[in-house]
Amino acid sequence: MNQVKSVLSSLFEPLTKIETYENLAIKIALIIIYIIVALIVTRILNKLIEQAFKMQNRSTKGNKKRSRTLISLVQNVVNYIVWFIVVTTVLSKFGISVEGIIASAGVVGLAVGFGAQTIVKDIITGFFIIFENQFDVGDYVKINSGGTTVAEGTVKSIGLRSTRINTITGELTILPNGSMGEITNYSITNGFSIVKVPVSVEEDLDKVEKRLNKLFTAMRSKYYLFITDPVVEGIESLDETKVTFRISAETIPGEGASGSRILLREIQRVFVQEGIKLPQPIYIKNNGKQS
């Protein structure tokens, strides 16, 4: 019985001393100060990182989308480092051995290593995506996995473990980086608009081509997405009813399809104004009937 009293006394005796509460209050105050300092430091460092990338872009004419991707990555890494320092400092103030925790974490890491293979794969793939510049924030991409399209849309954010993509219909798709197979990026190189325009075989082809060229000289100034004026490449095909012109134009990345739709609309408008006829189907009489 006396031994039990002795143990309880040794446990609760520090709580009866004013010095214990004073030390505890000091430690809590230090924790609050560390947290405030960490918040201020991370905010300042994040601003400095943004400014550094902006200055680099102005001096080297860098890619803005690439900069946004790298800014997000560097800021995340810096934030992790700052908060790791804060946590380890706080633990040391309470007499907890950081080295012991790290050693224990190593043992635990070996135990769960097989279960964490997917996470490791996601992170490694994330590094390759970012540093190989496979795509950036703002790019329009199509992601395939196992031969099936799993996402298509605009990249919203890229992390080490997952990527967020806004689809055409408005959904947000979150993909583990390790699950991505074939990646098609429509925003790296300039796009091309190619349309085939049929006209009646009876039309004056020189007149049609001249009118189209006149239309195309104003396209680049009218529509921002055209890098070059559209050109009539020539006659694509010819048969008994129609002559088909092939028309092409270079566009900004990811706008090839939009450019094709604009071309068709403008060409149709000019054809109506100029009275240029489209090919008509031929009806052949068979035993007094049309077919």
PDB file of C-alpha atoms in Angstrom, residues 119-225:
ATOM      1  CA  ILE A 119       1.725   6.087 -53.344  1.00  0.00           C
ATOM      2  CA  VAL A 120       5.418   5.913 -54.203  1.00  0.00           C
ATOM      3  CA  LYS A 121       4.539   5.217 -57.840  1.00  0.00           C
ATOM      4  CA  ASP A 122       2.193   8.240 -57.901  1.00  0.00           C
ATOM      5  CA  ILE A 123       4.875  10.536 -56.465  1.00  0.00           C
ATOM      6  CA  ILE A 124       7.607   9.330 -58.833  1.00  0.00           C
ATOM      7  CA  THR A 125       5.279   9.756 -61.811  1.00  0.00           C
ATOM      8  CA  GLY A 126       4.389  13.236 -60.541  1.00  0.00           C
ATOM      9  CA  PHE A 127       8.066  14.206 -60.561  1.00  0.00           C
ATOM     10  CA  PHE A 128       8.434  13.005 -64.150  1.00  0.00           C
ATOM     11  CA  ILE A 129       5.287  14.875 -65.262  1.00  0.00           C
ATOM     12  CA  ILE A 130       6.518  18.143 -63.762  1.00  0.00           C
ATOM     13  CA  PHE A 131      10.206  18.039 -64.620  1.00  0.00           C
ATOM     14  CA  GLU A 132       9.784  16.515 -68.087  1.00  0.00           C
ATOM     15  CA  ASN A 133       7.195  19.210 -68.808  1.00  0.00           C
ATOM     16  CA  GLN A 134       4.653  16.660 -70.066  1.00  0.00           C
ATOM     17  CA  PHE A 135       1.879  19.177 -69.397  1.00  0.00           C
ATOM     18  CA  ASP A 136       1.312  22.344 -67.378  1.00  0.00           C
ATOM     19  CA  VAL A 137      -1.535  24.045 -65.556  1.00  0.00           C
ATOM     20  CA  GLY A 138      -3.938  25.404 -68.178  1.00  0.00           C
ATOM     21  CA  ASP A 139      -3.060  22.848 -70.873  1.00  0.00           C
ATOM     22  CA  TYR A 140      -5.811  20.913 -72.647  1.00  0.00           C
ATOM     23  CA  VAL A 141      -5.016  17.200 -72.392  1.00  0.00           C
ATOM     24  CA  LYS A 142      -6.460  13.752 -72.969  1.00  0.00           C
ATOM     25  CA  ILE A 143      -5.420  11.005 -70.538  1.00  0.00           C
ATOM     26  CA  ASN A 144      -5.654   7.326 -71.468  1.00  0.00           C
ATOM     27  CA  SER A 145      -5.237   4.367 -69.141  1.00  0.00           C
ATOM     28  CA  GLY A 146      -5.176   0.849 -70.526  1.00  0.00           C
ATOM     29  CA  GLY A 147      -6.309   2.083 -73.925  1.00  0.00           C
ATOM     30  CA  THR A 148      -9.377   3.855 -72.499  1.00  0.00           C
ATOM     31  CA  THR A 149      -9.797   7.617 -72.165  1.00  0.00           C
ATOM     32  CA  VAL A 150     -10.208   8.375 -68.446  1.00  0.00           C
ATOM     33  CA  ALA A 151     -10.148  12.185 -68.618  1.00  0.00           C
ATOM     34  CA  GLU A 152     -10.108  14.974 -71.169  1.00  0.00           C
ATOM     35  CA  GLY A 153     -10.093  18.664 -70.358  1.00  0.00           C
ATOM     36  CA  THR A 154      -8.069  21.548 -68.939  1.00  0.00           C
ATOM     37  CA  VAL A 155      -5.440  20.897 -66.248  1.00  0.00           C
ATOM     38  CA  LYS A 156      -6.413  22.747 -63.070  1.00  0.00           C
ATOM     39  CA  SER A 157      -3.537  21.715 -60.809  1.00  0.00           C
ATOM     40  CA  ILE A 158      -0.602  19.308 -60.708  1.00  0.00           C
ATOM     41  CA  GLY A 159       0.572  17.739 -57.465  1.00  0.00           C
ATOM     42  CA  LEU A 160       3.205  15.147 -56.696  1.00  0.00           C
ATOM     43  CA  ARG A 161       0.538  12.505 -56.072  1.00  0.00           C
ATOM     44  CA  SER A 162      -2.464  13.524 -58.199  1.00  0.00           C
ATOM     45  CA  THR A 163      -3.594  15.816 -61.007  1.00  0.00           C
ATOM     46  CA  ARG A 164      -6.918  17.686 -61.251  1.00  0.00           C
ATOM     47  CA  ILE A 165      -8.576  18.124 -64.637  1.00  0.00           C
ATOM     48  CA  ASN A 166     -11.670  20.176 -65.473  1.00  0.00           C
ATOM     49  CA  THR A 167     -13.600  18.316 -68.183  1.00  0.00           C
ATOM     50  CA  ILE A 168     -15.493  19.934 -71.061  1.00  0.00           C
ATOM     51  CA  THR A 169     -18.814  19.275 -69.320  1.00  0.00           C
ATOM     52  CA  GLY A 170     -17.697  20.881 -66.059  1.00  0.00           C
ATOM     53  CA  GLU A 171     -16.735  17.903 -63.887  1.00  0.00           C
ATOM     54  CA  LEU A 172     -13.531  17.900 -61.846  1.00  0.00           C
ATOM     55  CA  THR A 173     -11.564  14.687 -62.376  1.00  0.00           C
ATOM     56  CA  ILE A 174      -8.829  13.814 -59.866  1.00  0.00           C
ATOM     57  CA  LEU A 175      -6.359  11.282 -61.255  1.00  0.00           C
ATOM     58  CA  PRO A 176      -3.556   9.545 -59.339  1.00  0.00           C
ATOM     59  CA  ASN A 177      -0.411  10.300 -61.307  1.00  0.00           C
ATOM     60  CA  GLY A 178       0.589   6.651 -61.377  1.00  0.00           C
ATOM     61  CA  SER A 179      -2.615   5.701 -63.223  1.00  0.00           C
ATOM     62  CA  MET A 180      -1.832   7.811 -66.293  1.00  0.00           C
ATOM     63  CA  GLY A 181      -0.816   5.905 -69.389  1.00  0.00           C
ATOM     64  CA  GLU A 182      -0.834   7.701 -72.722  1.00  0.00           C
ATOM     65  CA  ILE A 183      -0.982  11.512 -72.439  1.00  0.00           C
ATOM     66  CA  THR A 184      -2.033  13.667 -75.390  1.00  0.00           C
ATOM     67  CA  ASN A 185      -1.267  17.362 -74.893  1.00  0.00           C
ATOM     68  CA  TYR A 186      -3.078  19.641 -77.328  1.00  0.00           C
ATOM     69  CA  SER A 187      -1.473  22.822 -75.967  1.00  0.00           C
ATOM     70  CA  ILE A 188       2.248  22.350 -76.593  1.00  0.00           C
ATOM     71  CA  THR A 189       2.454  23.027 -80.331  1.00  0.00           C
ATOM     72  CA  ASN A 190       0.387  25.249 -82.598  1.00  0.00           C
ATOM     73  CA  GLY A 191      -2.856  23.816 -83.926  1.00  0.00           C
ATOM     74  CA  PHE A 192      -4.004  23.511 -87.527  1.00  0.00           C
ATOM     75  CA  SER A 193      -7.418  24.103 -89.030  1.00  0.00           C
ATOM     76  CA  ILE A 194      -8.060  22.104 -92.195  1.00  0.00           C
ATOM     77  CA  VAL A 195     -11.398  22.252 -94.005  1.00  0.00           C
ATOM     78  CA  LYS A 196     -12.590  20.842 -97.317  1.00  0.00           C
ATOM     79  CA  VAL A 197     -15.073  23.049 -99.163  1.00  0.00           C
ATOM     80  CA  PRO A 198     -17.036  21.690-102.137  1.00  0.00           C
ATOM     81  CA  VAL A 199     -18.435  23.962-104.867  1.00  0.00           C
ATOM     82  CA  SER A 200     -20.474  23.189-107.933  1.00  0.00           C
ATOM     83  CA  VAL A 201     -18.451  21.965-110.897  1.00  0.00           C
ATOM     84  CA  GLU A 202     -20.119  24.698-112.948  1.00  0.00           C
ATOM     85  CA  GLU A 203     -18.530  27.515-110.898  1.00  0.00           C
ATOM     86  CA  ASP A 204     -15.621  29.640-112.115  1.00  0.00           C
ATOM     87  CA  LEU A 205     -12.823  28.190-109.967  1.00  0.00           C
ATOM     88  CA  ASP A 206     -10.536  31.208-110.385  1.00  0.00           C
ATOM     89  CA  LYS A 207     -13.332  33.473-109.165  1.00  0.00           C
ATOM     90  CA  VAL A 208     -14.036  31.228-106.165  1.00  0.00           C
ATOM     91  CA  GLU A 209     -10.368  31.049-105.182  1.00  0.00           C
ATOM     92  CA  LYS A 210      -9.915  34.805-105.596  1.00  0.00           C
ATOM     93  CA  ARG A 211     -12.931  35.515-103.378  1.00  0.00           C
ATOM     94  CA  LEU A 212     -11.724  33.098-100.712  1.00  0.00           C
ATOM     95  CA  ASN A 213      -8.262  34.674-100.645  1.00  0.00           C
ATOM     96  CA  LYS A 214      -9.840  38.098-100.228  1.00  0.00           C
ATOM     97  CA  LEU A 215     -11.822  36.791 -97.257  1.00  0.00           C
ATOM     98  CA  PHE A 216      -8.773  35.183 -95.665  1.00  0.00           C
ATOM     99  CA  THR A 217      -6.647  38.352 -95.648  1.00  0.00           C
ATOM    100  CA  ALA A 218      -8.871  39.753 -92.879  1.00  0.00           C
ATOM    101  CA  MET A 219      -9.205  36.589 -90.791  1.00  0.00           C
ATOM    102  CA  ARG A 220      -6.077  36.973 -88.683  1.00  0.00           C
ATOM    103  CA  SER A 221      -6.981  40.506 -87.575  1.00  0.00           C
ATOM    104  CA  LYS A 222     -10.600  39.529 -86.935  1.00  0.00           C
ATOM    105  CA  TYR A 223      -9.968  36.334 -84.940  1.00  0.00           C
ATOM    106  CA  TYR A 224      -7.140  36.181 -82.398  1.00  0.00           C
ATOM    107  CA  LEU A 225      -6.687  32.419 -82.654  1.00  0.00           C
TER     108      LEU A 225
END
